[in-house]
PDB file of C-alpha atoms in Angstrom:
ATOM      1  CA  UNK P   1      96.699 127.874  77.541  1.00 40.00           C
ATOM      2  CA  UNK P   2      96.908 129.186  80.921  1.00 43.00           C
ATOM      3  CA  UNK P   3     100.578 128.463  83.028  1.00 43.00           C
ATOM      4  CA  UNK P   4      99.678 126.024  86.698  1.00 45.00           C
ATOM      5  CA  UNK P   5     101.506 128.291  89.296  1.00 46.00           C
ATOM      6  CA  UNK P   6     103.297 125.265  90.967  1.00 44.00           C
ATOM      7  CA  UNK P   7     106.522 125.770  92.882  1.00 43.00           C
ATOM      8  CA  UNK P   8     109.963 125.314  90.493  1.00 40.00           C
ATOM      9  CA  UNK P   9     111.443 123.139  93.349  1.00 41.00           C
ATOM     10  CA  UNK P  10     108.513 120.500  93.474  1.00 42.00           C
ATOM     11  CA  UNK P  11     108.013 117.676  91.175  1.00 44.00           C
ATOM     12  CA  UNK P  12     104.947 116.384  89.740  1.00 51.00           C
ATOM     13  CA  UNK P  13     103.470 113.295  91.297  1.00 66.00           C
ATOM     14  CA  UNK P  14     100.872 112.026  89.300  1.00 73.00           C
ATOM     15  CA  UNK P  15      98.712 113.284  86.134  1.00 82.00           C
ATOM     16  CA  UNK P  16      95.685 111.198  85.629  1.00 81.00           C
ATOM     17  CA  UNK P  17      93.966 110.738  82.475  1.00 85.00           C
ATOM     18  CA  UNK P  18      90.410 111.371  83.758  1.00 84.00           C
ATOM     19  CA  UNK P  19      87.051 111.305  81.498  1.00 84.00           C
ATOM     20  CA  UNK P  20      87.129 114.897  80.615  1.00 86.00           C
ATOM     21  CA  UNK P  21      90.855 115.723  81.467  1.00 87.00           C
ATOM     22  CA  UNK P  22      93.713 115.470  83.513  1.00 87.00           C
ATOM     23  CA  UNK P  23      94.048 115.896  86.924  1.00 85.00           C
ATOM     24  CA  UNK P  24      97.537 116.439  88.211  1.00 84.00           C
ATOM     25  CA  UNK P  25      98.547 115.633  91.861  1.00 82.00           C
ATOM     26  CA  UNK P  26     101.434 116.729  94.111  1.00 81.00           C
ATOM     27  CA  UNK P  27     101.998 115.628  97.576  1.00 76.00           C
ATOM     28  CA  UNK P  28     103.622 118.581  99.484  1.00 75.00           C
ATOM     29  CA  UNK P  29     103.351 117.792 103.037  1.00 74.00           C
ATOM     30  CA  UNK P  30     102.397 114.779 105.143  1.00 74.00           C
ATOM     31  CA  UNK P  31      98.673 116.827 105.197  1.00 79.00           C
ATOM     32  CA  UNK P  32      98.764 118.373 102.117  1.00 83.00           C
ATOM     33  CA  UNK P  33      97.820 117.288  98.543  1.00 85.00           C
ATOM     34  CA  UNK P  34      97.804 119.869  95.931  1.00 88.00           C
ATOM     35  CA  UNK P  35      95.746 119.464  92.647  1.00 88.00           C
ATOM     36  CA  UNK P  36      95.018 120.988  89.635  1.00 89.00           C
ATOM     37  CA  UNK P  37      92.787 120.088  86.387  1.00 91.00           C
ATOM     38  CA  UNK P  38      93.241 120.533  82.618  1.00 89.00           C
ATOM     39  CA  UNK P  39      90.940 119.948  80.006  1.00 90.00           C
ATOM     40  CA  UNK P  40      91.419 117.864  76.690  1.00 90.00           C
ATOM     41  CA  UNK P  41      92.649 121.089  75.157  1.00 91.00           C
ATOM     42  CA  UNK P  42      95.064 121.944  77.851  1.00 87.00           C
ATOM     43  CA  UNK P  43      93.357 124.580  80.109  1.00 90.00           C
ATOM     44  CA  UNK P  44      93.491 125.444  83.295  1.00 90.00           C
ATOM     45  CA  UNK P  45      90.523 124.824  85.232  1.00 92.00           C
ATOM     46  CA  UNK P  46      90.748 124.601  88.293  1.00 90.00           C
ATOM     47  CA  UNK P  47      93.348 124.353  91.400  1.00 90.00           C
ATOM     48  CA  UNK P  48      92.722 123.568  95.022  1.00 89.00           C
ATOM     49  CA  UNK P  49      94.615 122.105  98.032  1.00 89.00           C
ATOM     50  CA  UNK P  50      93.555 119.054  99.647  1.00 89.00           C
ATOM     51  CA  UNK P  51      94.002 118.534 103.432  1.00 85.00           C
ATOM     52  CA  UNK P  52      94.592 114.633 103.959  1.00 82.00           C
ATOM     53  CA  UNK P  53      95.608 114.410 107.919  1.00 77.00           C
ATOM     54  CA  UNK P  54      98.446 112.455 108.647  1.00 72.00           C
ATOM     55  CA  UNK P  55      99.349 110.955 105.204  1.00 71.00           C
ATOM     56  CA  UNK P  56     102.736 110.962 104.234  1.00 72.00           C
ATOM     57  CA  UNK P  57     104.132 111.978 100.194  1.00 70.00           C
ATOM     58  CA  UNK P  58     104.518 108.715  98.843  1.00 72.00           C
ATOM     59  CA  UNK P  59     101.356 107.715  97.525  1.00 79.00           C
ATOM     60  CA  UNK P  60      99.213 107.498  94.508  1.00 83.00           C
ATOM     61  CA  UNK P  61      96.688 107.825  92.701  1.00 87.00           C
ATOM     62  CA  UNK P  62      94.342 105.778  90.155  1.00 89.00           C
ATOM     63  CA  UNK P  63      91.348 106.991  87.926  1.00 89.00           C
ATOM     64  CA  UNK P  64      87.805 105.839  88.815  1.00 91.00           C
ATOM     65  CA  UNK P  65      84.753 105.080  86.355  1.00 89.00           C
ATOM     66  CA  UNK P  66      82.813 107.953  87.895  1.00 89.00           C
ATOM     67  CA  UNK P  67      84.896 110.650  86.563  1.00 87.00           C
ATOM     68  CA  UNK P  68      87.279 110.921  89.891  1.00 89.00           C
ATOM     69  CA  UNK P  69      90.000 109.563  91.465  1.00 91.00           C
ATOM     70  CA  UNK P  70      91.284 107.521  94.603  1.00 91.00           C
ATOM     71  CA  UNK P  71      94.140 108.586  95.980  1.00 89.00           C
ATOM     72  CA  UNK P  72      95.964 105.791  98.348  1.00 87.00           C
ATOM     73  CA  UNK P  73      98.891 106.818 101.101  1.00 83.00           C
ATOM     74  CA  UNK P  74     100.555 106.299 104.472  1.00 77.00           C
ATOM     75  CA  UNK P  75      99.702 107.070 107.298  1.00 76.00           C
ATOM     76  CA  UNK P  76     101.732 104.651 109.570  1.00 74.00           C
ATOM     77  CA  UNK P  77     100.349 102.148 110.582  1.00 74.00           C
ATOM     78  CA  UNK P  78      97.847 102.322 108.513  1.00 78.00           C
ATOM     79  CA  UNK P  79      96.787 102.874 104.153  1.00 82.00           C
ATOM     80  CA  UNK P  80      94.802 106.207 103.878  1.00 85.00           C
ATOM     81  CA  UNK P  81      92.199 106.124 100.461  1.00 90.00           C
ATOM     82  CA  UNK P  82      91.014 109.442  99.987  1.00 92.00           C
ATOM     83  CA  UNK P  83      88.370 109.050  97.340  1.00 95.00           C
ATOM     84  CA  UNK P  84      87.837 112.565  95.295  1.00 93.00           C
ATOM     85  CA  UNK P  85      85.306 113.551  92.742  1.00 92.00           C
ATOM     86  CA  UNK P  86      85.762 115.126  89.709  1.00 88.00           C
ATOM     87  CA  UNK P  87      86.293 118.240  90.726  1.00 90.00           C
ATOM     88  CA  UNK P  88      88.572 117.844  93.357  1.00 91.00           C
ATOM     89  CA  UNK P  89      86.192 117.569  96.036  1.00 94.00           C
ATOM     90  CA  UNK P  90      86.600 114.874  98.822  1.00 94.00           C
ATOM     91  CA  UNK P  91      83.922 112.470  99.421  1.00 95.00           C
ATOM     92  CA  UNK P  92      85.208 109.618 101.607  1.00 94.00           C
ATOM     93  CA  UNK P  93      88.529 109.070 103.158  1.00 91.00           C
ATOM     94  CA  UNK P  94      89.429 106.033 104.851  1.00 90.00           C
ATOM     95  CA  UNK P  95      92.093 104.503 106.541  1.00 83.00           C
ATOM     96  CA  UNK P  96      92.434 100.771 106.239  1.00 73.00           C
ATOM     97  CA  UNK P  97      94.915  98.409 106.324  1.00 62.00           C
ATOM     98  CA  UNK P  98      96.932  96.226 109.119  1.00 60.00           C
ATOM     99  CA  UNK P  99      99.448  96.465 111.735  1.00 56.00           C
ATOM    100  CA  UNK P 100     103.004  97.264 110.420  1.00 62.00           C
ATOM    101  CA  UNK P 101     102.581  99.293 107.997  1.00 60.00           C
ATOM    102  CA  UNK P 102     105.985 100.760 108.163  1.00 61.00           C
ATOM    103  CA  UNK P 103     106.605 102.430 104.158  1.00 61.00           C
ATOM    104  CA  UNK P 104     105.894 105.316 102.757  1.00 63.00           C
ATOM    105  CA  UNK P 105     105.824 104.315  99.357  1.00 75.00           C
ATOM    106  CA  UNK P 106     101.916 102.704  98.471  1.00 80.00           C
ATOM    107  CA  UNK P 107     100.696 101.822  94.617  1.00 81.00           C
ATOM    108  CA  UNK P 108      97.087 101.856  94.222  1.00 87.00           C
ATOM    109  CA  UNK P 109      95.017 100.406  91.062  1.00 88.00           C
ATOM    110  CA  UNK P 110      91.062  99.683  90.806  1.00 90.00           C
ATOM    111  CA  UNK P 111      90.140  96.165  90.099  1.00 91.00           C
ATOM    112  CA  UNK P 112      87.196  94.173  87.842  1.00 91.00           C
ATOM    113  CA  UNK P 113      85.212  94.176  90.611  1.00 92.00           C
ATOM    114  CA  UNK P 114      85.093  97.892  91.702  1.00 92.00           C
ATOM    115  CA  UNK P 115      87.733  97.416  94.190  1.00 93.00           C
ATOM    116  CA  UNK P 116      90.313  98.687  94.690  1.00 92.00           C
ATOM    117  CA  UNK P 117      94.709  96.771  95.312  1.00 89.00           C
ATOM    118  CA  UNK P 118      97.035  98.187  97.095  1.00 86.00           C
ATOM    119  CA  UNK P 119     100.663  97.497  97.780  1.00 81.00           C
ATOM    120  CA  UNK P 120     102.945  98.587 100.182  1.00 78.00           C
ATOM    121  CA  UNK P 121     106.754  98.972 100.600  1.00 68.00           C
ATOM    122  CA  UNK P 122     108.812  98.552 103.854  1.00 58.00           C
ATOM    123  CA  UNK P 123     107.271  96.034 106.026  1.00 55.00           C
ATOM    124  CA  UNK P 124     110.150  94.582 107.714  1.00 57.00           C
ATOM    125  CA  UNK P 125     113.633  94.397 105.831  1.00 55.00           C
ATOM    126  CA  UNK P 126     111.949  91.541 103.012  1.00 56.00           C
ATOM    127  CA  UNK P 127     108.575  92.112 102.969  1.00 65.00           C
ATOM    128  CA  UNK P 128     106.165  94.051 101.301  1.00 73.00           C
ATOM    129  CA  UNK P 129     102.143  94.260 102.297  1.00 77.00           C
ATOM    130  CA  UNK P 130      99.005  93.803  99.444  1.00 81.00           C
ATOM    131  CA  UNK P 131      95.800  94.817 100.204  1.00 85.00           C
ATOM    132  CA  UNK P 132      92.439  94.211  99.031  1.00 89.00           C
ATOM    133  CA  UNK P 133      89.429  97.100  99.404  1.00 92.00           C
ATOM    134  CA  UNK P 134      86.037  97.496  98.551  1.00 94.00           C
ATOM    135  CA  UNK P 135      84.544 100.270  95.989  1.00 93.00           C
ATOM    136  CA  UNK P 136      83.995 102.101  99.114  1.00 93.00           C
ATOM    137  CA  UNK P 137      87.134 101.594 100.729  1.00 92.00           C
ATOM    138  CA  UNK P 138      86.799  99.036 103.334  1.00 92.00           C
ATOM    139  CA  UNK P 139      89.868  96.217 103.444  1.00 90.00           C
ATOM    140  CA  UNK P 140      88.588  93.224 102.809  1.00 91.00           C
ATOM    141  CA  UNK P 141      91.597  91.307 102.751  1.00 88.00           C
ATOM    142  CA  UNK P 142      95.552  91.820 102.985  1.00 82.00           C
ATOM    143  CA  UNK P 143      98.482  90.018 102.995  1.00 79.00           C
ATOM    144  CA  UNK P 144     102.393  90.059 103.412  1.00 75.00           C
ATOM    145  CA  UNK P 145     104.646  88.478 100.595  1.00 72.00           C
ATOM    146  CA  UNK P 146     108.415  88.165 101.062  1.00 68.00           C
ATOM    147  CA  UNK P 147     111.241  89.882  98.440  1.00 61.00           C
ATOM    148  CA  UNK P 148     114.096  88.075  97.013  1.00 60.00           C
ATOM    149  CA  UNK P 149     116.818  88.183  98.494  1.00 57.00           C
ATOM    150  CA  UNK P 150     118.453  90.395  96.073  1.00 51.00           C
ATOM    151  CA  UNK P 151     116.051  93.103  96.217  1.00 52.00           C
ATOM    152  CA  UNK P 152     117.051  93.375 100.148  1.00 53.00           C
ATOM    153  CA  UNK P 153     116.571  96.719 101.874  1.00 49.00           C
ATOM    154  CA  UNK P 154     115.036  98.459  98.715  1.00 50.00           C
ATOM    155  CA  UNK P 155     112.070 100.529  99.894  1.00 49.00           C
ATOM    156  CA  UNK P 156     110.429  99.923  96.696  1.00 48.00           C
ATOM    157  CA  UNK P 157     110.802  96.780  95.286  1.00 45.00           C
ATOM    158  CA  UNK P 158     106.937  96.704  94.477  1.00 47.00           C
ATOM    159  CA  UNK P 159     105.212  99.447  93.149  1.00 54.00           C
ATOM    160  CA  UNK P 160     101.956  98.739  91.556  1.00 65.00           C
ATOM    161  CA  UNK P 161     100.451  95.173  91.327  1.00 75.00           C
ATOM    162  CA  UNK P 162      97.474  94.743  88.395  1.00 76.00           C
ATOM    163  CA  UNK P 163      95.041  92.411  87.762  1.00 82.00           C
ATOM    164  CA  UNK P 164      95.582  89.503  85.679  1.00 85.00           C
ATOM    165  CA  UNK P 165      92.564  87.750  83.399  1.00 88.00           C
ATOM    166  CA  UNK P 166      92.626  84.843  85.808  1.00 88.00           C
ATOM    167  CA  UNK P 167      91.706  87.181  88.947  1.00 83.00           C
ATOM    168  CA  UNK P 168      95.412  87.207  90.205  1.00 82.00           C
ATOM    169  CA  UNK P 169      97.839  89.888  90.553  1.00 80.00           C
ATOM    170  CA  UNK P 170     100.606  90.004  88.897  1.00 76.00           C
ATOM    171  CA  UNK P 171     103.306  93.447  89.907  1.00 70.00           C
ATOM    172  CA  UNK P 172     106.283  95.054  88.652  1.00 63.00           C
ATOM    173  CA  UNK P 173     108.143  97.482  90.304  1.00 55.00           C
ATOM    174  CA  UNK P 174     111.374 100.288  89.989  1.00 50.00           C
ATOM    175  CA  UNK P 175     114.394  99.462  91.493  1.00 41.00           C
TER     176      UNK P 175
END
């Protein structure tokens, strides 16, 4: 098994369970995204550095049927969706969202339809932001819902949201 040269003072963001591996994601810079695949067997394949222009660390990422991933982060005031293919290569990146984005923290997950929920922290002091995309990326819908009052003034309250059997969304989040 070959070592992933990755900096002792950086953590991992994500690993993905993809169909033929794991890709593994780190967010070093509001334009960079570094990434790296393993096999099944845990080899190195590959490594490369993604430039995403004005997105912030923050983000994530969710696996996609085709073999890739979408990665989802800010870029105040806006959601960036960087859609990648299996091997690391960028086809599409879009930015999408509303006015007010104001977080840096976004959860991403792909829905029944092909689409694609996201979730935002730090809109206002109470409120966190859900979004609703296409398989390509374009919003189709978002809206704000309002935190308890005793998760006040945590930046991320709401993490990821998922779908529920009835078409809703149902979300837990770290505290």
């Amino acid at each position: 098994v070959s070592s992933i040269p990755i900096s002792p003072a950086l953590n991992v963001q994500s690993i993905l369970r993809i169909t033929d591996g794991y890709i593994g994601l780190l967010h070093t810079s509001p334009d960079t995204l570094q990434l790296w695949k393993i096999d099944l067997m845990g080899n190195h394949l590959w490594q490369t550095v993604a430039l995403i222009s004005g997105a912030i660390p923050g983000g994530s990422a969710v696996a996609t049927p085709d073999g890739g991933f979408l990665y989802a982060s800010a870029a105040p005031p806006e959601i960036r969706l960087t859609k990648f293919d299996a091997d690391g290569n960028i086809e599409w990146t879009k930015l999408g969202g509303s006015p007010e984005i104001e977080g840096s923290n976004v959860g991403i997950n792909i829905t029944s339809d092909g689409g694609y929920i996201a979730s935002t922290s730090g809109v206002g002091d109470m409120m966190n932001r859900l979004l609703k995309f296409d398989g390509n990326g374009d919003l189709l819908w978002w809206g704000d819902f309002t935190r308890t009052e005793q998760f006040e003034g945590l930046s991320n309250a709401t993490a990821r949201f998922i779908e529920t059997s009835d078409g809703g969304f149902i979300s837990a989040g770290t505290l």
